[in-house]
Coordinates of N, CA and C in Angstrom, one line a residue:
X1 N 154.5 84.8 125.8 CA 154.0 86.2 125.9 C 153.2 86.3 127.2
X2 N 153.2 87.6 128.0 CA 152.4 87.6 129.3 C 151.3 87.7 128.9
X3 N 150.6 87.3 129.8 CA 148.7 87.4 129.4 C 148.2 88.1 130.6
X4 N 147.4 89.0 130.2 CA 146.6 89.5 131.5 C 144.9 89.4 131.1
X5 N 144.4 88.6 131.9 CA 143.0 88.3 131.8 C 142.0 89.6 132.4
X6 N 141.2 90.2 131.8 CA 140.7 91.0 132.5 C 138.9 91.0 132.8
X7 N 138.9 91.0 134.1 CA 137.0 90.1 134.3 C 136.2 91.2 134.5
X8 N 135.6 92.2 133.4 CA 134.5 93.4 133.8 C 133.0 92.5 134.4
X9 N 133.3 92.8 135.7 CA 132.0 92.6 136.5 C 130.7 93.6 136.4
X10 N 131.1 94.6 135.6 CA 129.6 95.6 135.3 C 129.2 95.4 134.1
X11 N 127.6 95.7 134.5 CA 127.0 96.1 133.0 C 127.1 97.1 132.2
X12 N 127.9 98.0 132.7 CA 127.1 99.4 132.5 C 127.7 100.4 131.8
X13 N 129.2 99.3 131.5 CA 130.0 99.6 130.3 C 131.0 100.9 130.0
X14 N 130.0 102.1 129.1 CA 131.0 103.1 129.0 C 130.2 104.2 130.0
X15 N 129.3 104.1 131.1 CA 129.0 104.6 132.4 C 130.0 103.6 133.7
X16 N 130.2 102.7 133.6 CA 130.6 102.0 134.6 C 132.2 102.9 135.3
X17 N 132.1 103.4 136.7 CA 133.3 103.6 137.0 C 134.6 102.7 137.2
X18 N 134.1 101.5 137.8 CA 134.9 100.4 138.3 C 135.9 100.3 136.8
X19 N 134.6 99.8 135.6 CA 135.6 99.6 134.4 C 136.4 100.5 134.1
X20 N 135.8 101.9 133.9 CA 136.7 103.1 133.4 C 138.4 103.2 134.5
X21 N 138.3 103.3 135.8 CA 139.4 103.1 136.5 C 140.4 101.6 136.1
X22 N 139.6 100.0 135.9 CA 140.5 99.0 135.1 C 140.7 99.4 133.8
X23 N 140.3 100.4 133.1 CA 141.0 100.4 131.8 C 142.0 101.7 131.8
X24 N 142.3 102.4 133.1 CA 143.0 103.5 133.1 C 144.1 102.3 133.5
X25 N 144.2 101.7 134.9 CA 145.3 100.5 134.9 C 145.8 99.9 134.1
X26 N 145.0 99.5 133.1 CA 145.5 98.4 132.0 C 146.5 99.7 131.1
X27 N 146.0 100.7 130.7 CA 146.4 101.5 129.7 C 148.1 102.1 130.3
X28 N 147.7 102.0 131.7 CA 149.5 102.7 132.5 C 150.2 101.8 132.3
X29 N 149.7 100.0 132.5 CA 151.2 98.5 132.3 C 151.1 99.4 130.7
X30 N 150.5 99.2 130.2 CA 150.8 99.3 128.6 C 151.8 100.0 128.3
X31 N 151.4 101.5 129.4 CA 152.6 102.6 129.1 C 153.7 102.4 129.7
X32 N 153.8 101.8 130.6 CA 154.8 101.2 131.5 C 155.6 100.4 130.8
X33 N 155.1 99.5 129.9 CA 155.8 98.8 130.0 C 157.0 98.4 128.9
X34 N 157.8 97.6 129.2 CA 159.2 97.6 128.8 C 159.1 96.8 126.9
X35 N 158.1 95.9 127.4 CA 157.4 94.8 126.3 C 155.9 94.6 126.5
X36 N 155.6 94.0 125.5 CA 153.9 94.4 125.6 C 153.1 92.7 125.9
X37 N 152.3 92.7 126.4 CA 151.5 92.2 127.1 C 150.2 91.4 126.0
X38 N 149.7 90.6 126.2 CA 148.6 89.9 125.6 C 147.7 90.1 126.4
X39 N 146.3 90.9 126.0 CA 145.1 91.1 127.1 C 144.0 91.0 126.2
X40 N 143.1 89.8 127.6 CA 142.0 89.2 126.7 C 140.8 90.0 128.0
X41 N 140.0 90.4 127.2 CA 138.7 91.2 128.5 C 137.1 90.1 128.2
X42 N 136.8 89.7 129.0 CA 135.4 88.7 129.5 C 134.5 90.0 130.5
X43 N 133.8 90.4 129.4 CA 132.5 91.0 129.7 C 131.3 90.4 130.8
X44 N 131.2 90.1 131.9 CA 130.8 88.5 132.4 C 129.1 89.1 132.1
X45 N 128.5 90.3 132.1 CA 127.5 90.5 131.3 C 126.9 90.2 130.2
X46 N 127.7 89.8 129.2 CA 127.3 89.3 127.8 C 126.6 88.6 127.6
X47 N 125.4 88.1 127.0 CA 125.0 87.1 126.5 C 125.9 85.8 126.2
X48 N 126.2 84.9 127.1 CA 126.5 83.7 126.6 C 128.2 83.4 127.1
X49 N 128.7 84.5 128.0 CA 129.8 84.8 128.5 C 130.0 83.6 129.7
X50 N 128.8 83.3 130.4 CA 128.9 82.0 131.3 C 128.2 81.0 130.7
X51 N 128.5 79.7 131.3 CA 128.1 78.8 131.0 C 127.3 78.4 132.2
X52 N 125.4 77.7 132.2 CA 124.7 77.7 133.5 C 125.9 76.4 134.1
X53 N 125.8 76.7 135.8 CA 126.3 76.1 136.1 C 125.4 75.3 137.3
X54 N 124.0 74.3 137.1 CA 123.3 74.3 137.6 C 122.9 72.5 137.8
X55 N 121.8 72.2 137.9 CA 121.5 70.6 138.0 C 122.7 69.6 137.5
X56 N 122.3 70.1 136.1 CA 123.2 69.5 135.1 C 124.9 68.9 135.5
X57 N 125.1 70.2 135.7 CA 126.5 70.5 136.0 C 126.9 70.1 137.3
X58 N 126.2 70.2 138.3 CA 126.5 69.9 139.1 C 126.4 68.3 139.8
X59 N 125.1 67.8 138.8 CA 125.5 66.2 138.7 C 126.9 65.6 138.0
X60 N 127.5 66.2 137.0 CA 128.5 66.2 135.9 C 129.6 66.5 137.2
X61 N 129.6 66.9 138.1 CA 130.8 67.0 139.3 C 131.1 66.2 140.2
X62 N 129.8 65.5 140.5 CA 129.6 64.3 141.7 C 130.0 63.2 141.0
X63 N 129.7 63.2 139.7 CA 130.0 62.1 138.7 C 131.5 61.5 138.6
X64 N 132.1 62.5 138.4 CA 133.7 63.1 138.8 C 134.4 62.3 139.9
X65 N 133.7 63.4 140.4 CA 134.4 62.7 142.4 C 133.9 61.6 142.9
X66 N 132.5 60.8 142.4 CA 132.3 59.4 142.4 C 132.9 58.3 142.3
X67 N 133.8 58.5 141.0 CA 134.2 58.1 139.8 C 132.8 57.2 139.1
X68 N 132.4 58.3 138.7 CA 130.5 57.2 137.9 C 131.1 58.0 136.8
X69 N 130.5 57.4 135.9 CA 130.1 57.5 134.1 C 129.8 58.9 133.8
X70 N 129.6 59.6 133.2 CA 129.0 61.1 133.1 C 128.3 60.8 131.8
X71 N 126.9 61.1 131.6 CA 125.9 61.1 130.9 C 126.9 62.4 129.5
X72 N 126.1 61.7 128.4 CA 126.4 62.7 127.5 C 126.1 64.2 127.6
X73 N 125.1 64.5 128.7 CA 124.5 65.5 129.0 C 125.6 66.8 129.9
X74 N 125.9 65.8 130.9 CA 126.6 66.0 131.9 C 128.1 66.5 130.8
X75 N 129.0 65.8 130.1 CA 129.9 65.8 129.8 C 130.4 67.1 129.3
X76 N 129.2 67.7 128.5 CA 128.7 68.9 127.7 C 129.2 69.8 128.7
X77 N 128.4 69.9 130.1 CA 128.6 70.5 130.9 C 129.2 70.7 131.2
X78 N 130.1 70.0 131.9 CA 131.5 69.5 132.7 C 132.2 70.3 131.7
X79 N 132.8 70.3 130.3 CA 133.8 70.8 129.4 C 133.2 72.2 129.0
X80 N 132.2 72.5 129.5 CA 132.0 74.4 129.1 C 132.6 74.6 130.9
X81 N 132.3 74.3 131.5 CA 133.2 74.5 132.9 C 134.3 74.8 132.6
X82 N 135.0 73.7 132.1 CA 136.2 73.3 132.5 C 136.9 74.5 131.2
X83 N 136.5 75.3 130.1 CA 136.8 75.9 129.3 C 136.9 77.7 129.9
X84 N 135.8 77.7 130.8 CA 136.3 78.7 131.6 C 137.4 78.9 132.5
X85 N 137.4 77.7 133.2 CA 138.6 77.8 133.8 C 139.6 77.7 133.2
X86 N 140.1 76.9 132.2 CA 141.3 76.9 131.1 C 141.5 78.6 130.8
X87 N 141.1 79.2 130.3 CA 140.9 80.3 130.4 C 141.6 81.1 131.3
X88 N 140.7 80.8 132.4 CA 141.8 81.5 133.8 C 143.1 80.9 133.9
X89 N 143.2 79.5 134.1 CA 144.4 79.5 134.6 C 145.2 79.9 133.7
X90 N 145.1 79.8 132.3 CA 146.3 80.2 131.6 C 146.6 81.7 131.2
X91 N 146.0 82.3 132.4 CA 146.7 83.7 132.3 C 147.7 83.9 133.0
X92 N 148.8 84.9 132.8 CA 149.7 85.5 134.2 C 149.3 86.3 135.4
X93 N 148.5 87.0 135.1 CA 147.8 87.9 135.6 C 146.8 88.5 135.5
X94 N 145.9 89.5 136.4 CA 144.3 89.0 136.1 C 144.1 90.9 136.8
X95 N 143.1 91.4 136.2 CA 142.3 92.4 136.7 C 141.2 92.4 136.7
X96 N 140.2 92.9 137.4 CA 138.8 92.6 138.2 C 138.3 94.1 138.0
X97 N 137.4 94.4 138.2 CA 136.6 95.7 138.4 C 135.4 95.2 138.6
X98 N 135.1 95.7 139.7 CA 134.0 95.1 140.8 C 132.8 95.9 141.3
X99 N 131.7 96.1 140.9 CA 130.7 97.2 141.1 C 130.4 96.5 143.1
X100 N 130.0 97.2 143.6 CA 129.5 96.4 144.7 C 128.0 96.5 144.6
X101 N 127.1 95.5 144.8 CA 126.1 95.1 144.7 C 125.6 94.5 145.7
X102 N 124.3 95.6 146.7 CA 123.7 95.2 147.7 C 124.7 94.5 149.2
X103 N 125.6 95.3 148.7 CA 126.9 95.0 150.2 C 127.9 93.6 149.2
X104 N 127.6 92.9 148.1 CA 128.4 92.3 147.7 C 128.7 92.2 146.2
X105 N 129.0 90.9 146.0 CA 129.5 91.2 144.4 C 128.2 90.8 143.5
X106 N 128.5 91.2 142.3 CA 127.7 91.6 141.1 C 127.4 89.6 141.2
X107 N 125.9 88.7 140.7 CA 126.0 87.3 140.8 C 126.4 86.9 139.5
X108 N 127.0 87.6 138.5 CA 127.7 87.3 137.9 C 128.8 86.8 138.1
X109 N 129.6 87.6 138.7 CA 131.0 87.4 139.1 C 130.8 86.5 140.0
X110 N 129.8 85.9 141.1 CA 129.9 84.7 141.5 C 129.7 83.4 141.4
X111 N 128.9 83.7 139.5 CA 128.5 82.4 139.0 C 130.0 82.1 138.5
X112 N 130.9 83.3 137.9 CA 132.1 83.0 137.5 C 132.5 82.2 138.3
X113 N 133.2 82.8 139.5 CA 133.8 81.8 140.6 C 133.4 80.8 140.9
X114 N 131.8 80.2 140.6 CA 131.6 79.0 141.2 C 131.8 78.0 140.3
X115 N 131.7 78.5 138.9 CA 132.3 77.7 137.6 C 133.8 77.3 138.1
X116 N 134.8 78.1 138.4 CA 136.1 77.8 138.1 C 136.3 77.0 139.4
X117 N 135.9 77.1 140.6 CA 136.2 77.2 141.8 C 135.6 75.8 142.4
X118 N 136.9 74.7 141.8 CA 136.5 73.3 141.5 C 137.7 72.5 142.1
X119 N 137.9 71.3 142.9 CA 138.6 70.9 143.5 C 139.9 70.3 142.4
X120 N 141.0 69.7 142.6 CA 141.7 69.6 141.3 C 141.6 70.8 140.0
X121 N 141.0 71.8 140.4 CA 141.4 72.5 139.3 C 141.7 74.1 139.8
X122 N 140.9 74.6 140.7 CA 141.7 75.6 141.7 C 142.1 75.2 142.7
X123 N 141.7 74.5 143.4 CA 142.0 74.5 144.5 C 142.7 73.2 144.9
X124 N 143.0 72.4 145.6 CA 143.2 71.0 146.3 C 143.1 70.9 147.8
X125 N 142.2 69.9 148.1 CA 142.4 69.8 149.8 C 143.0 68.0 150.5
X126 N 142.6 68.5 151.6 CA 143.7 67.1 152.6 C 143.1 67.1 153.8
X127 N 142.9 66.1 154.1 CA 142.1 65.5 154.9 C 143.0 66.0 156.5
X128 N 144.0 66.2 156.3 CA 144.9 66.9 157.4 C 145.2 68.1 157.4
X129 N 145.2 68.6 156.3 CA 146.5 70.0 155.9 C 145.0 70.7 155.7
X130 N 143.6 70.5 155.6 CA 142.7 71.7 154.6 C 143.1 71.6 153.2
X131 N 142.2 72.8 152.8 CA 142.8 73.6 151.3 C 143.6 73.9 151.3
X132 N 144.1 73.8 149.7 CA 145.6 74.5 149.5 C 145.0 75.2 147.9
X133 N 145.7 76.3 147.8 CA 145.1 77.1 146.9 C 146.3 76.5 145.6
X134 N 145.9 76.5 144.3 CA 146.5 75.7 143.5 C 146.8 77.0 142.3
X135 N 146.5 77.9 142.4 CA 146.9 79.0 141.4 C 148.2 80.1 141.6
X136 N 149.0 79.4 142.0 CA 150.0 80.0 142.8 C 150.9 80.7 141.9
X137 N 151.9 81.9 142.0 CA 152.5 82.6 141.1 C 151.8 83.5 140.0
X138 N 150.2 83.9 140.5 CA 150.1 84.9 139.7 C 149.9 86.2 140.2
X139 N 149.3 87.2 139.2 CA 149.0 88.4 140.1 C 147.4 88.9 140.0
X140 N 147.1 89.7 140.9 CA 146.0 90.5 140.9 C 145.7 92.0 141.1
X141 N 144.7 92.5 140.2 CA 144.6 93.8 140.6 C 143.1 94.0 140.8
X142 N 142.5 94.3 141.8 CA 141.2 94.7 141.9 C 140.7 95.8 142.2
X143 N 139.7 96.3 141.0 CA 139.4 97.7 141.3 C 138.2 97.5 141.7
X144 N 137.6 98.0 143.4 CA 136.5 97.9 144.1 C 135.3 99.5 143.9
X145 N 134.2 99.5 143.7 CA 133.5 100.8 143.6 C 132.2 100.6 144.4
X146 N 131.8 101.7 144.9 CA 130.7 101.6 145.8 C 129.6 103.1 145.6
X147 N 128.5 103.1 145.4 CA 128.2 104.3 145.3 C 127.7 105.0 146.8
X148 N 127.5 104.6 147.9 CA 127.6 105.3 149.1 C 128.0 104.4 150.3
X149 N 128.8 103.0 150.2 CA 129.5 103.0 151.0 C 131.2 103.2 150.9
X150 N 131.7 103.4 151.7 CA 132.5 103.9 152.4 C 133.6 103.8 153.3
X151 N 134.9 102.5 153.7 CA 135.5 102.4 154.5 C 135.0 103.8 155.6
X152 N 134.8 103.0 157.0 CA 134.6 104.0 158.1 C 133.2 104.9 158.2
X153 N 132.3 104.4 157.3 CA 130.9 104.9 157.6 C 130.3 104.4 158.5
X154 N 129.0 104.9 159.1 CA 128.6 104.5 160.2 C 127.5 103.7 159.3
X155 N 127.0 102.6 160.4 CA 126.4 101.2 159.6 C 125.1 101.3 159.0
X156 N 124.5 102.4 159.4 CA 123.3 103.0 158.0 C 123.7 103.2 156.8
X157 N 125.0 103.5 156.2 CA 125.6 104.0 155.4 C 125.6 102.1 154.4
X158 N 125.2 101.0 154.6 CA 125.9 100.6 154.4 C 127.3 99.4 155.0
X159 N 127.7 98.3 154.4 CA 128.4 97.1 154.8 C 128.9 96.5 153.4
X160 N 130.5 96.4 153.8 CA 131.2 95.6 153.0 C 131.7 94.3 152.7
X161 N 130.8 93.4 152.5 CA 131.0 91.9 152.2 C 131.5 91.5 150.9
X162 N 131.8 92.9 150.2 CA 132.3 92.1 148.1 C 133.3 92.6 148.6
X163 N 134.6 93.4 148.7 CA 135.9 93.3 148.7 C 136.5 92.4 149.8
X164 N 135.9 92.3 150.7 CA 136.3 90.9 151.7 C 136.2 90.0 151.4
X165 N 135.1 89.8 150.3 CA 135.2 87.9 149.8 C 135.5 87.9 149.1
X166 N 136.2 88.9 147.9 CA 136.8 88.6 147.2 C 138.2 88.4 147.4
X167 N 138.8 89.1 148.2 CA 140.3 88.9 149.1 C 140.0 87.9 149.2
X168 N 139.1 86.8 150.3 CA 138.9 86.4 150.3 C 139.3 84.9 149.3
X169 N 138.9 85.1 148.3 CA 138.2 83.9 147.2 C 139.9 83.8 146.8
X170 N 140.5 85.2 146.5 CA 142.0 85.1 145.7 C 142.8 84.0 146.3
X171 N 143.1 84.6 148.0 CA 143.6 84.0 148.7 C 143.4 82.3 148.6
X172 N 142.1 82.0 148.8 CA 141.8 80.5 148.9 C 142.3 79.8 147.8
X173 N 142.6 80.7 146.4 CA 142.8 79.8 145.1 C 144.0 79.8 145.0
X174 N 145.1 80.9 145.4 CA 146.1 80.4 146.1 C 147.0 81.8 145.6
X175 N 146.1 82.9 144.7 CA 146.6 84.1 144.6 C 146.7 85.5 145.5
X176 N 148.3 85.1 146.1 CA 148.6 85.7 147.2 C 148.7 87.3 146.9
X177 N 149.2 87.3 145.5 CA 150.0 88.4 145.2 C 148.9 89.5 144.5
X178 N 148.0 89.9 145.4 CA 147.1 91.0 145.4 C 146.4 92.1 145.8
X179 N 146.2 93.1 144.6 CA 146.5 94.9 145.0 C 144.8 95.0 145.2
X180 N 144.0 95.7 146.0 CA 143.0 96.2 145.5 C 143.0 97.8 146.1
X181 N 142.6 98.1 144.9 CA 141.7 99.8 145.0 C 140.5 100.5 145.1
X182 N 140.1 100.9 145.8 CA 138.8 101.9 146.0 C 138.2 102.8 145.4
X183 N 137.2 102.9 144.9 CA 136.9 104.3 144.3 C 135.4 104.5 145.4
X184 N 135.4 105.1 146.6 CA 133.9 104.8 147.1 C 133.8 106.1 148.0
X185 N 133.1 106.7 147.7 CA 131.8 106.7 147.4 C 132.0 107.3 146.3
X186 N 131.4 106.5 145.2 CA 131.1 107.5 144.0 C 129.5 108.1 143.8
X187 N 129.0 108.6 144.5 CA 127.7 109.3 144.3 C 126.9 109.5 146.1
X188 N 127.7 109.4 147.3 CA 127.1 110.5 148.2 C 128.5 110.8 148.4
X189 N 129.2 111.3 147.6 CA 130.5 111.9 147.9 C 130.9 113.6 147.3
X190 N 131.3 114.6 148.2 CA 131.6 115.9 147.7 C 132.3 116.6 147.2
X191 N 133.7 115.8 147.1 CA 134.4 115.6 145.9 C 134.6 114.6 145.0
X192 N 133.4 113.7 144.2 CA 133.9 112.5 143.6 C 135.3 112.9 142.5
X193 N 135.4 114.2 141.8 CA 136.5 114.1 141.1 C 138.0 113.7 141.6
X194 N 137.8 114.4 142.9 CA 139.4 114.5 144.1 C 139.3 112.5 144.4
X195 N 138.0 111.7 144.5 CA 138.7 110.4 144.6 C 138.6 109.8 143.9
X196 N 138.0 110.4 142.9 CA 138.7 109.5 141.5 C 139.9 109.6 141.2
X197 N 140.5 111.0 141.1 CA 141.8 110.9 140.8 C 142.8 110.7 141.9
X198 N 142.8 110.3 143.1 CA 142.9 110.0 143.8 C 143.6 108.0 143.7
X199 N 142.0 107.4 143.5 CA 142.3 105.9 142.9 C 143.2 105.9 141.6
X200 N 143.0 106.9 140.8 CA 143.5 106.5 139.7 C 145.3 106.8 139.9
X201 N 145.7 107.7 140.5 CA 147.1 107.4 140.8 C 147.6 106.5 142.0
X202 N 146.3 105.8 142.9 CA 146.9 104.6 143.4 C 147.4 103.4 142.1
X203 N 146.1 103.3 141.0 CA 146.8 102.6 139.9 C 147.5 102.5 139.3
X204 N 147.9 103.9 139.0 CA 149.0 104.3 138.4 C 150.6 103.7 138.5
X205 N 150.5 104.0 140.2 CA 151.7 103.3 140.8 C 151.8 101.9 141.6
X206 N 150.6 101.2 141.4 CA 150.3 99.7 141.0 C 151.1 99.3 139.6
X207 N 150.4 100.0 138.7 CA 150.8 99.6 137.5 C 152.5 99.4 137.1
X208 N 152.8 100.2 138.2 CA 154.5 99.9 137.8 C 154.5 98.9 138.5
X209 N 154.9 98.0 139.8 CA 154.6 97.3 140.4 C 154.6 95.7 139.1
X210 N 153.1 95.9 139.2 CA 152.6 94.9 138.0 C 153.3 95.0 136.8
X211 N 153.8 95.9 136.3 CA 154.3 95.6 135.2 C 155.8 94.9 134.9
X212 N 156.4 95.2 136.4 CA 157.6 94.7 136.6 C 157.8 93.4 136.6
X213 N 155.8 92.7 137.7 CA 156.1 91.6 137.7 C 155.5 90.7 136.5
X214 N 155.3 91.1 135.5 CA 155.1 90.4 134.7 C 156.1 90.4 133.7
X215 N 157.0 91.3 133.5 CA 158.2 91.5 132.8 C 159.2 90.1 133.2
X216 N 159.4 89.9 134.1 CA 160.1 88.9 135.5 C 159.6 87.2 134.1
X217 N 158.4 87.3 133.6 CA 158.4 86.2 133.2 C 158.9 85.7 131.6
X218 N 159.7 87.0 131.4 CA 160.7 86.9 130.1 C 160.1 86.6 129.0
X219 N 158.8 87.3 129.0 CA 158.1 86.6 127.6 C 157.7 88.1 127.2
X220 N 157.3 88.1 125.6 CA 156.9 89.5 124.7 C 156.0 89.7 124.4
X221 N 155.2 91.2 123.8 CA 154.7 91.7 122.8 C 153.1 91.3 123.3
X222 N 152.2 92.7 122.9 CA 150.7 92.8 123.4 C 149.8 92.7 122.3
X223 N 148.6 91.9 122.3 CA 147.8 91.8 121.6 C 146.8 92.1 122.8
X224 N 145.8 93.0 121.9 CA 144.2 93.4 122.7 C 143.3 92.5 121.7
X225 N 142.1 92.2 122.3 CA 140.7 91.6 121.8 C 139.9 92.7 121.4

């Protein structure tokens, strides 16, 4: 069955625009689609949604690439890591909705990333060749929101460092095959309704796109969480 993993980077739930625009996307593959889909949603807000990824853990990694022993402590660690990432990789496909925060992403979503974003397990490198991104053949959709910046504002307005590093981050793990959408400015803007609906029939006709490519993987039937 396809899986599509979906990562709400806001808190702010049933105010959140970012989310409201990823659940208009999810809801068009749905209608789109030919067969239905398995979609699991990670609140990364939640209570208890990450695992710290801190001293501990990060001894539990060197331990690894040492090849040393890993403390019972460490081990703990290491396999709540490694359960997030299990997680990701075993989806087909993945949607994002991304608040932008202070020019970048929400540190949630980059505690996510720094959890998964582990040598032998996204990524692999070579002492000649660099990185090679190791998540190859899936897809992405990211829906970006900004409340007063702006593609093409002048630099009082504002600077975009969260949809560049998240391009960015895809790219490096080796997911080439990705859409992202704008909803910005949602609050110094004079028509926010004209770009809302605006993004949302960019998604719309993403969603056919995406639905085709996950049809491609000959598998059935949608279960929601």
């Amino acid at each position: 069955m396809p899986s599509i993993l979906h990562i709400n980077a806001s808190p702010r739930y049933s105010n959140s625009d970012s989310l409201r625009l990823a659940r208009h996307f999810i809801d068009s593959v749905q209608a789109a689609a030919p067969e239905t889909f398995e979609l699991e949603t990670v609140n990364l807000f939640d209570d208890g949604a990450l695992p710290a990824f801190g001293r501990i853990a990060a001894s539990a990694k060197m331990a690894v690439f040492t090849g040393q022993d890993q403390t019972p402590e460490q081990v703990a660690a290491w396999e709540s890591a490694r359960a997030v990432f299990d997680q990701f990789a075993a989806a087909d496909a993945y949607v994002f909705n991304i608040p932008m925060w202070n020019s970048g992403v929400p540190y949630v979503l980059k505690q996510w990333i720094d959890i998964i974003t582990q040598p032998g397990w996204s990524f692999g490198f070579d002492p000649q060749q660099g990185y090679r991104g190791l998540m190859e053949g899936k897809h992405a959709l990211a829906v970006h929101t900004s409340g007063v910046y702006a593609p093409g504002v002048p630099a009082a307005f504002g600077s975009d460092f969260s949809s560049t590093y998240f391009a960015d981050w895809l790219n490096f793990v080796g997911i080439e095959d990705a859409t992202h959408v704008r909803f910005a400015p949602t609050v110094l803007n004079g028509d926010v309704d004209g770009t809302r609906q605006f993004a949302e029939t960019e998604l719309s006709d993403a969603a056919l796109l995406f639905t085709g490519k996950l049809s491609a993987t000959g598998k059935q039937q949608l279960v929601t969480d």
